[in-house]
Tab-separated table of C-alpha atoms and ligand atoms in Angstrom:
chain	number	residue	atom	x	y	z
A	919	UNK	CA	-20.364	-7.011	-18.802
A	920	UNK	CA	-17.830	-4.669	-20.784
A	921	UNK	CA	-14.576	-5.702	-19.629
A	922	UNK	CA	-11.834	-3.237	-19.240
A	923	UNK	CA	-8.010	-2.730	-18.271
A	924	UNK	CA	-7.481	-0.328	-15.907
A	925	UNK	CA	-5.403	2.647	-15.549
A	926	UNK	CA	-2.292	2.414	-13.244
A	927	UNK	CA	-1.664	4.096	-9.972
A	928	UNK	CA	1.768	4.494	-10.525
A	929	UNK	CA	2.761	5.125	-6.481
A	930	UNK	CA	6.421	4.477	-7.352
A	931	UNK	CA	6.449	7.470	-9.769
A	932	UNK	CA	4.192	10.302	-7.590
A	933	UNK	CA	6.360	9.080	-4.435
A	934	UNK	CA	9.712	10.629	-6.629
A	935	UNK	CA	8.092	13.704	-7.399
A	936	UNK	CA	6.759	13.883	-3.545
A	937	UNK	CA	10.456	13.025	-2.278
A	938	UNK	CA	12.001	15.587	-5.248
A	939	UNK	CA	9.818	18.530	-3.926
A	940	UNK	CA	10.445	17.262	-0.408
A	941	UNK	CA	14.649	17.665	-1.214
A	942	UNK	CA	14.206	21.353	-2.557
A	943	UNK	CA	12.271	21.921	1.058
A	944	UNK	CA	15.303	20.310	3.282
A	945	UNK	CA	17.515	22.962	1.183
A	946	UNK	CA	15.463	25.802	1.711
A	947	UNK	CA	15.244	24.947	5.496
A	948	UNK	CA	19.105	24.824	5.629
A	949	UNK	CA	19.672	27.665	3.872
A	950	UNK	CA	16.831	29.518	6.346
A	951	UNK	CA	18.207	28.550	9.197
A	952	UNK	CA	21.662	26.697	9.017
A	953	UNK	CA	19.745	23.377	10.409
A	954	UNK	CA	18.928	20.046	8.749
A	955	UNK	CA	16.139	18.285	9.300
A	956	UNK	CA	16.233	14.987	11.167
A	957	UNK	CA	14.240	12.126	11.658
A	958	UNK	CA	14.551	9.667	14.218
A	959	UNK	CA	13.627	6.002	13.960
A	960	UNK	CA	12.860	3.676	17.051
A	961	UNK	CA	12.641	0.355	16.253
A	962	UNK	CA	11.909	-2.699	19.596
A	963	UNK	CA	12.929	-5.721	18.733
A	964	UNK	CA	14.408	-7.231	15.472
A	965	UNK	CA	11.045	-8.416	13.341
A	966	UNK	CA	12.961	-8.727	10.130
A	967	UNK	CA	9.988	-6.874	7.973
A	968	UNK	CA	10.274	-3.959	10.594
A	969	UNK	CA	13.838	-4.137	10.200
A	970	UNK	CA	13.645	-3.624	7.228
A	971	UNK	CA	11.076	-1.079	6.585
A	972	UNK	CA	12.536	1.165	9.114
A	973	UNK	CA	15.677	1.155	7.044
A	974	UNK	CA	14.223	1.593	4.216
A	975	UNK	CA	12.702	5.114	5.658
A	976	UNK	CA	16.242	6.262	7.052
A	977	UNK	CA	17.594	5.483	3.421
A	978	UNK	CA	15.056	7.911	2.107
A	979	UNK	CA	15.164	10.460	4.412
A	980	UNK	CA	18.978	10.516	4.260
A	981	UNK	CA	18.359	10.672	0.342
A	982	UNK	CA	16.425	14.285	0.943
A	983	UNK	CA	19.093	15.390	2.400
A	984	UNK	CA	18.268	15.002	6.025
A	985	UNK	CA	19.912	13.387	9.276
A	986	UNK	CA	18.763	10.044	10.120
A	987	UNK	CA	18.986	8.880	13.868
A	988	UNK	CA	18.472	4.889	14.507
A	989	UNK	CA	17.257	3.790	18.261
A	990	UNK	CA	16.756	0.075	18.726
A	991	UNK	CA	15.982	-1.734	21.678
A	992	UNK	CA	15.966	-5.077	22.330
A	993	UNK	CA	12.560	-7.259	21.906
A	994	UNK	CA	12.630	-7.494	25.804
A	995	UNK	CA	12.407	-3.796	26.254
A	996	UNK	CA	9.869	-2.463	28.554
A	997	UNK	CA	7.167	0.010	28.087
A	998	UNK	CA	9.042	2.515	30.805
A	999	UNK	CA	12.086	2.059	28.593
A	1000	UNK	CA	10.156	2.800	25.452
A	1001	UNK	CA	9.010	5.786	26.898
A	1002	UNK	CA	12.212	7.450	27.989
A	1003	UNK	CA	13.672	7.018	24.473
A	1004	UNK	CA	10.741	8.615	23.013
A	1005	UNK	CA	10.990	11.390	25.867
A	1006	UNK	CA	14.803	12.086	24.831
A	1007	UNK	CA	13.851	12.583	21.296
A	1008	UNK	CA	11.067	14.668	22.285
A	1009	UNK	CA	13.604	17.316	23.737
A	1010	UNK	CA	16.216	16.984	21.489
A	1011	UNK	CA	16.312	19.987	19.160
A	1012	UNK	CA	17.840	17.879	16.152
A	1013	UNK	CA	15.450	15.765	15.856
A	1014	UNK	CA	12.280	17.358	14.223
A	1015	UNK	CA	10.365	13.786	13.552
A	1016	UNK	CA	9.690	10.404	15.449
A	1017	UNK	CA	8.932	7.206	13.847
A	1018	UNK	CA	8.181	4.209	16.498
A	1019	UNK	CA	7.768	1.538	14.421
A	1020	UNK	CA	4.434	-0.546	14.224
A	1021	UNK	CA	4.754	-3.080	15.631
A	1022	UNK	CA	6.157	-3.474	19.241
A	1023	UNK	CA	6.843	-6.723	20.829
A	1024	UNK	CA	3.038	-7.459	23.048
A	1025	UNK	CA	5.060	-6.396	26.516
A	1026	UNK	CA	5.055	-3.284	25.405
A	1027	UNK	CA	1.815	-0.919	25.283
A	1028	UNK	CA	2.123	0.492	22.223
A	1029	UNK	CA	-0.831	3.081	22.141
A	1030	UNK	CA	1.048	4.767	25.439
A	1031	UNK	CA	4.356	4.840	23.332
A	1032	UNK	CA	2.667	6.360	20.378
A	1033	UNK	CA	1.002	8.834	22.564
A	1034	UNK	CA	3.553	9.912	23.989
A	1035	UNK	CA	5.294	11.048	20.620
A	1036	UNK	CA	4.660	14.730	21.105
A	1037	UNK	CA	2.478	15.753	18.541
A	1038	UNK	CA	4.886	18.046	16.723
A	1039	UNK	CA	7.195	15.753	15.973
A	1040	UNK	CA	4.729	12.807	14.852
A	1041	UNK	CA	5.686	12.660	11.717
A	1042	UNK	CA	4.195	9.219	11.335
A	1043	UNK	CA	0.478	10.464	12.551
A	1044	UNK	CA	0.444	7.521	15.225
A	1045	UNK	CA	-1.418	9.644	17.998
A	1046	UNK	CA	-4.328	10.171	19.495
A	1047	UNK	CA	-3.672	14.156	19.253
A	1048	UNK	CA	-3.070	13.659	15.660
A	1049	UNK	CA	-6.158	11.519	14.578
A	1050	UNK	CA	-8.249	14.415	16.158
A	1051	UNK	CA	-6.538	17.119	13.801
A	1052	UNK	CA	-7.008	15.053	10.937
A	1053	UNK	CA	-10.592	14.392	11.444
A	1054	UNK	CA	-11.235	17.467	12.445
A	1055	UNK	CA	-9.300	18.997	9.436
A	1056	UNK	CA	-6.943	20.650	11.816
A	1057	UNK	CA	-3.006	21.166	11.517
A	1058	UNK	CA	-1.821	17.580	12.387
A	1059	UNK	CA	0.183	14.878	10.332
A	1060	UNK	CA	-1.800	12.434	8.499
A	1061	UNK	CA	-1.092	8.785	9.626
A	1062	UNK	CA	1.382	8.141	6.363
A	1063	UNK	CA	-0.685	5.249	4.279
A	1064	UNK	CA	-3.766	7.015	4.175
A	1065	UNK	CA	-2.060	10.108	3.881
A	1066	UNK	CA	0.017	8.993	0.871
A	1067	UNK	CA	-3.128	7.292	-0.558
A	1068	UNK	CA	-4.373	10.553	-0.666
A	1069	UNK	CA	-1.798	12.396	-2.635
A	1070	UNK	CA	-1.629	9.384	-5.091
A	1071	UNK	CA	-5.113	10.101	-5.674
A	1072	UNK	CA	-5.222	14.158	-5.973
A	1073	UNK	CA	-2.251	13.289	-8.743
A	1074	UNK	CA	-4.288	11.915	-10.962
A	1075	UNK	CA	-7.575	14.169	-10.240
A	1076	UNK	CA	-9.568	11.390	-8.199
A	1077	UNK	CA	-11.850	13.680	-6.050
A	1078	UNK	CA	-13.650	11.600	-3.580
A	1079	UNK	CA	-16.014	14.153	-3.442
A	1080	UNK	CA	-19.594	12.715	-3.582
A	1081	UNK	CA	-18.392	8.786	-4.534
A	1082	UNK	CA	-19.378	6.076	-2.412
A	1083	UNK	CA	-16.555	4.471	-0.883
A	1084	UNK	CA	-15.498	1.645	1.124
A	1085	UNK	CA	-12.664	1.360	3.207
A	1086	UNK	CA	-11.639	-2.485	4.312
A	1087	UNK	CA	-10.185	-2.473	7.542
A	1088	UNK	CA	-10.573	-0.172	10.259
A	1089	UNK	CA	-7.176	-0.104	11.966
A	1090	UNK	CA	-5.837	3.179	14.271
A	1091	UNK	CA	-2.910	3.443	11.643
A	1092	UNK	CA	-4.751	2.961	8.559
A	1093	UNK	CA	-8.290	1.385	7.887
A	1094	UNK	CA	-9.884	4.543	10.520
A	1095	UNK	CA	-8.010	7.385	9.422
A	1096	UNK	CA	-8.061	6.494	5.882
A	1097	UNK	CA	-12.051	6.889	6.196
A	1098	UNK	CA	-11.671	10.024	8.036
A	1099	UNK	CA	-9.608	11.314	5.622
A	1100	UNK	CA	-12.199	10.329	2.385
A	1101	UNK	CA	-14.932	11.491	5.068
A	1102	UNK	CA	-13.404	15.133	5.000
A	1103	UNK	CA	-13.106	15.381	1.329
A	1104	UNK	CA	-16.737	14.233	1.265
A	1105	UNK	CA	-17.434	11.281	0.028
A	1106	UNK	CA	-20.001	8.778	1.666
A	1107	UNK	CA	-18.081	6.314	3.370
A	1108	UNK	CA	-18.166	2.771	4.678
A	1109	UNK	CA	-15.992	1.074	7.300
A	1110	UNK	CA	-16.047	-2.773	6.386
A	1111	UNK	CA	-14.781	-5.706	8.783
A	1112	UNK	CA	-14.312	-8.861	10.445
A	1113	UNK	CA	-17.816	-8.683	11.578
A	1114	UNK	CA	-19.285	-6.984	8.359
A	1115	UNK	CA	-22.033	-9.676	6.841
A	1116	UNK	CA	-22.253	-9.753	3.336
A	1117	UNK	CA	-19.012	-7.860	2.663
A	1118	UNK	CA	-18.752	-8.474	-1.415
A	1119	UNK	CA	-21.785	-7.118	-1.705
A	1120	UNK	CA	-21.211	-3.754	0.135
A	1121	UNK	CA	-17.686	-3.583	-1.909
A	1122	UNK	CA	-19.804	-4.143	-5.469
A	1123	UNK	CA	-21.602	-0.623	-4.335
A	1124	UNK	CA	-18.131	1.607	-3.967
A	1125	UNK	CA	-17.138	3.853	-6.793
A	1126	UNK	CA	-14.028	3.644	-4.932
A	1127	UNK	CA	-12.404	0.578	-2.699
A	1128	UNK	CA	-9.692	1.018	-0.129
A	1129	UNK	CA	-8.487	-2.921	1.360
A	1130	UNK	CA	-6.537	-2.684	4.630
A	1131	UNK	CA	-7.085	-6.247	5.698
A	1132	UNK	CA	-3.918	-7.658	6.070
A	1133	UNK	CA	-5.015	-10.997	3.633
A	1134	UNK	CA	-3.521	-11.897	0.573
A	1135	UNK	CA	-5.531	-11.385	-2.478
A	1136	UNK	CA	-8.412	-11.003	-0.307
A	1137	UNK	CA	-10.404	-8.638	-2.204
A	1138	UNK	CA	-12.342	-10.426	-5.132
A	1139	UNK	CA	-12.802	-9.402	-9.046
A	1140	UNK	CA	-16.767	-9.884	-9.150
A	1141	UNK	CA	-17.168	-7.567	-6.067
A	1142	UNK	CA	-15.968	-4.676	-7.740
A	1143	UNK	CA	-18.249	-2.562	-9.723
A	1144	UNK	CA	-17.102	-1.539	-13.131
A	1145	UNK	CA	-14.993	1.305	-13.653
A	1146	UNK	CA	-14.423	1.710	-9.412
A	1147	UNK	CA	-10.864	3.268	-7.966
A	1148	UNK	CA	-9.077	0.298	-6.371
A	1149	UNK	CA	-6.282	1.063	-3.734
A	1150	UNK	CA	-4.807	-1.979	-2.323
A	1151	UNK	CA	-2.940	-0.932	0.937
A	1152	UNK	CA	-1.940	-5.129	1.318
A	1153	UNK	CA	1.553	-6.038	1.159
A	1154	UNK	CA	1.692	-9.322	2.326
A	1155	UNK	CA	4.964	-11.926	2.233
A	1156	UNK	CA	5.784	-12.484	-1.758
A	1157	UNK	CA	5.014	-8.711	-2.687
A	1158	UNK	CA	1.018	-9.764	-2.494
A	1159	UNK	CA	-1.902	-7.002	-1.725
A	1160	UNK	CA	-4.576	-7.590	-0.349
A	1161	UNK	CA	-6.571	-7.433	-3.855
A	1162	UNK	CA	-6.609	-9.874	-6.237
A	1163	UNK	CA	-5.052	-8.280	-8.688
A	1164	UNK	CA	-5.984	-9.081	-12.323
A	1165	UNK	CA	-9.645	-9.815	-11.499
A	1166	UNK	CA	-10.189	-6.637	-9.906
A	1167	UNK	CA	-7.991	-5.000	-12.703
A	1168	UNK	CA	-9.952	-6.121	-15.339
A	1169	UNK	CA	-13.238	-4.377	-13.742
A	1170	UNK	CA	-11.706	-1.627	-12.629
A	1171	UNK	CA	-11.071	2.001	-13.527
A	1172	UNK	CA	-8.077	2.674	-11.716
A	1173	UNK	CA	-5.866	0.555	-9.584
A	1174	UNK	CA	-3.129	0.454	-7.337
A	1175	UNK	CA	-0.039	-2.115	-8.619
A	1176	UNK	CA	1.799	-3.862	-5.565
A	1177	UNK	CA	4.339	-3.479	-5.316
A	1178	UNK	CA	4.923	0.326	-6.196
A	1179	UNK	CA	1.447	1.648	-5.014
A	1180	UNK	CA	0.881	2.807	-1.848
A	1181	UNK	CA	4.118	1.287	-0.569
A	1182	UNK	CA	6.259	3.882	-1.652
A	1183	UNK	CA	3.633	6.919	-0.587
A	1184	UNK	CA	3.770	5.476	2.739
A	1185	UNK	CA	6.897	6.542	2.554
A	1186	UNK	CA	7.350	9.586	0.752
A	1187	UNK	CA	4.302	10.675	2.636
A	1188	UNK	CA	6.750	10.084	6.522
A	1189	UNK	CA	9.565	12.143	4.757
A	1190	UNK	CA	7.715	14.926	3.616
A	1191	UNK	CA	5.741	15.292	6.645
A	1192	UNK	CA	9.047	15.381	8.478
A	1193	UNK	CA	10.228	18.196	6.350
A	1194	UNK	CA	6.882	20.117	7.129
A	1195	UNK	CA	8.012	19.387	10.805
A	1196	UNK	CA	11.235	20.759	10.620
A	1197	UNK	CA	9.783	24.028	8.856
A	1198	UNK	CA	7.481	24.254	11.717
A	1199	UNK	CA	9.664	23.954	14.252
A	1200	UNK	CA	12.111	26.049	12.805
A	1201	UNK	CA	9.664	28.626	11.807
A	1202	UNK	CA	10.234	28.297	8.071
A	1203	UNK	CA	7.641	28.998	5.694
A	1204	UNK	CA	7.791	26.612	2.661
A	1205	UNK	CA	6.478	27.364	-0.621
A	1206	UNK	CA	5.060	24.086	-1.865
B	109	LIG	P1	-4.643	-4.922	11.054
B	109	LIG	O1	-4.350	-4.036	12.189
B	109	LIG	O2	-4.445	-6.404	11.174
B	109	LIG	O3	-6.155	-4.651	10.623
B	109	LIG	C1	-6.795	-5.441	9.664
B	109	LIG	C2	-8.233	-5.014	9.532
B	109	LIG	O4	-8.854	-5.876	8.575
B	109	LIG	C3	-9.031	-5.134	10.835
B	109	LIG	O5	-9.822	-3.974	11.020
B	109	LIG	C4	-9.893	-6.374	10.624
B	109	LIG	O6	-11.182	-6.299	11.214
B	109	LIG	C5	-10.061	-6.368	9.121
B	109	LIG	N1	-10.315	-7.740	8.655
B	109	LIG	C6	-9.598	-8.860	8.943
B	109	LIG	N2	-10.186	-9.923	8.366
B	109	LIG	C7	-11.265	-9.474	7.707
B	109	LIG	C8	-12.272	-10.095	6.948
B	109	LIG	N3	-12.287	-11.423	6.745
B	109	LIG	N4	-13.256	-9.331	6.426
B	109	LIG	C9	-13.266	-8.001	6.622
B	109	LIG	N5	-12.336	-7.346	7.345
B	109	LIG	C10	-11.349	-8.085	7.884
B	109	LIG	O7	-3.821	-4.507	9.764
B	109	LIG	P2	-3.264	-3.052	9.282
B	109	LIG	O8	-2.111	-2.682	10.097
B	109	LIG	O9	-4.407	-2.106	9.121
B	109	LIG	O10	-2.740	-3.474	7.845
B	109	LIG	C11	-3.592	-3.908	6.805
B	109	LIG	C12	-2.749	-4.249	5.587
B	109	LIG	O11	-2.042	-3.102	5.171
B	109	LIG	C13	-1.676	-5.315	5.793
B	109	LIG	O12	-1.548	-6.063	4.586
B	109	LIG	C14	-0.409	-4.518	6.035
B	109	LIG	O13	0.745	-5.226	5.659
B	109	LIG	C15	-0.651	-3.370	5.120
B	109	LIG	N6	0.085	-2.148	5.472
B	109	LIG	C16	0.727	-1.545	4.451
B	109	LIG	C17	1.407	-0.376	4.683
B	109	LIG	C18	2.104	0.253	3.533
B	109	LIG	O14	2.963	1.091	3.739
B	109	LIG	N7	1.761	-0.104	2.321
B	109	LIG	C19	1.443	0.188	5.952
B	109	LIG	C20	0.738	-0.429	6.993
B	109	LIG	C21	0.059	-1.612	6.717
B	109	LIG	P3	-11.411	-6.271	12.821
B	109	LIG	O15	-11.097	-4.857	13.241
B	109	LIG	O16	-12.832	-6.603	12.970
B	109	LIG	O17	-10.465	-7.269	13.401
């Protein structure tokens, strides 16, 4: 077997160029129309990772230039209450995008909440409405980790056109919609699992691997098929991915670093979207 060191996925460095373009947009809307985009964050409870990530996405957002609003209710809240703040963002005019972030304490029923995000302002591509758009190639948001894993790979000319691939996982917010997503820019694609037998061997057979599993260094080095695109959406506690890193890297062709792969697209991908939503809504037409 010819072993060989693969070529980075730098998602740190295309999420800068995605956020720079994304700054020039939030100017050009202001200038347009006086208005500045704004995203609004709701965040239940106080899980210290969620905390943190949804911080994180106000810190960029306010970066681009735009108005961040924070909404946080307590881990008790109810699914009535969850509602009503999503309804008030829903009519206010300042607010042009709605994160709710993933996920809510188990009292609360979180597909309802996303749902009723209206689709418009779901920046995050959480809903129902959205996931239909997407796979149907319509006008919707992408749900932001396969969306961003998409960009990362366009950057570096990674069509999926034709490749076999398999995506690991087969979550609403990433594991289905990333397979939709390869689906529609046609390549022939496999949805692995918990229940999937013989899973290494149906990973050995991809030209291109997507793990969404949620378990450290899951994905092995001998399942991966020489010279195969490797994007490890993982990020487990200790900055781990879901792949095992230099195995896999050593087989690979390409391959996603954690951290500063997908992480960052994720959210690059929720701010740009978000600008796209304010041009919408405002009736802006952006150039790139
Ligand atoms: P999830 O909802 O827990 O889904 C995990 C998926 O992996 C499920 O579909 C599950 O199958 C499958 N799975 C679990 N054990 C498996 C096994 N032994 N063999 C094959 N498949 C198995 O997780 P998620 O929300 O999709 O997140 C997945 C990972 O991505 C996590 O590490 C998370 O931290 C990360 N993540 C990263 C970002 C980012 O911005 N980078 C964003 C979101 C999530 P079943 O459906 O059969 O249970």
């Amino acid at each position: 077997m010819q072993h060989s060191t693969a070529q980075i996925l730098d998602g740190k460095a295309v999420a800068a160029e995605v956020l720079e373009r994304t700054t020039r947009q939030v100017e050009a809307i202001r200038e347009a129309t006086g208005q500045v985009p704004g995203l609004a964050t709701v965040l239940v409870g106080a899980d210290p990772a969620s905390v943190t990530y949804t911080r994180m996405k106000r810190k960029r957002a306010e970066a681009v230039g735009m108005r961040s609003m924070r909404i946080e209710l307590p881990d008790t809240a109810s699914t009535g209450e969850v509602l009503e703040a999503i309804d008030r963002l829903n009519r206010d005019e300042q607010v042009h995008g709605i994160l709710l972030q993933h996920p809510v304490p188990k009292q609360v029923d979180e597909r309802r909440a996303f749902d009723a995000i209206r689709p418009e302002k779901d920046v995050d591509g959480v809903t129902v409405a959205s996931f239909g758009a997407m796979a149907f190639g319509g006008a919707g948001f992408a749900s932001c980790t396969p969306g961003g894993i998409m960009t990362l790979l366009a950057h570096y000319g990674i069509d999926p056109a034709g490749r076999r691939a398999v995506v690991i996982g087969r979550s609403p917010i990433l594991g289905k919609p990333m397979a939709m997503l390869l689906l529609g820019a046609n390549a022939t694609v496999t949805i692995c699992h918990s229940r999937t037998r013989e899973l290494g061997q149906v990973v050995s057979e991809a030209d291109l691997v997507v793990a969404a599993v949620g378990r450290p260094r899951f994905v092995q080095g001998d399942w991966i098929r020489p010279g195969a695109v490797v994007v490890d959406a993982g990020y487990n506690e200790g900055n781990v991915g879901d792949v095992d890193y230099d195995p896999c890297a050593a087989r690979a062709g390409w391959i996603t670093p954690v951290p500063g792969g997908v992480g960052p697209m994720t959210i690059a991908t929720l701010i740009s979207q978000t600008a796209r939503a304010a041009a919408r809504q405002l009736d802006v037409t952006l150039e790139n």
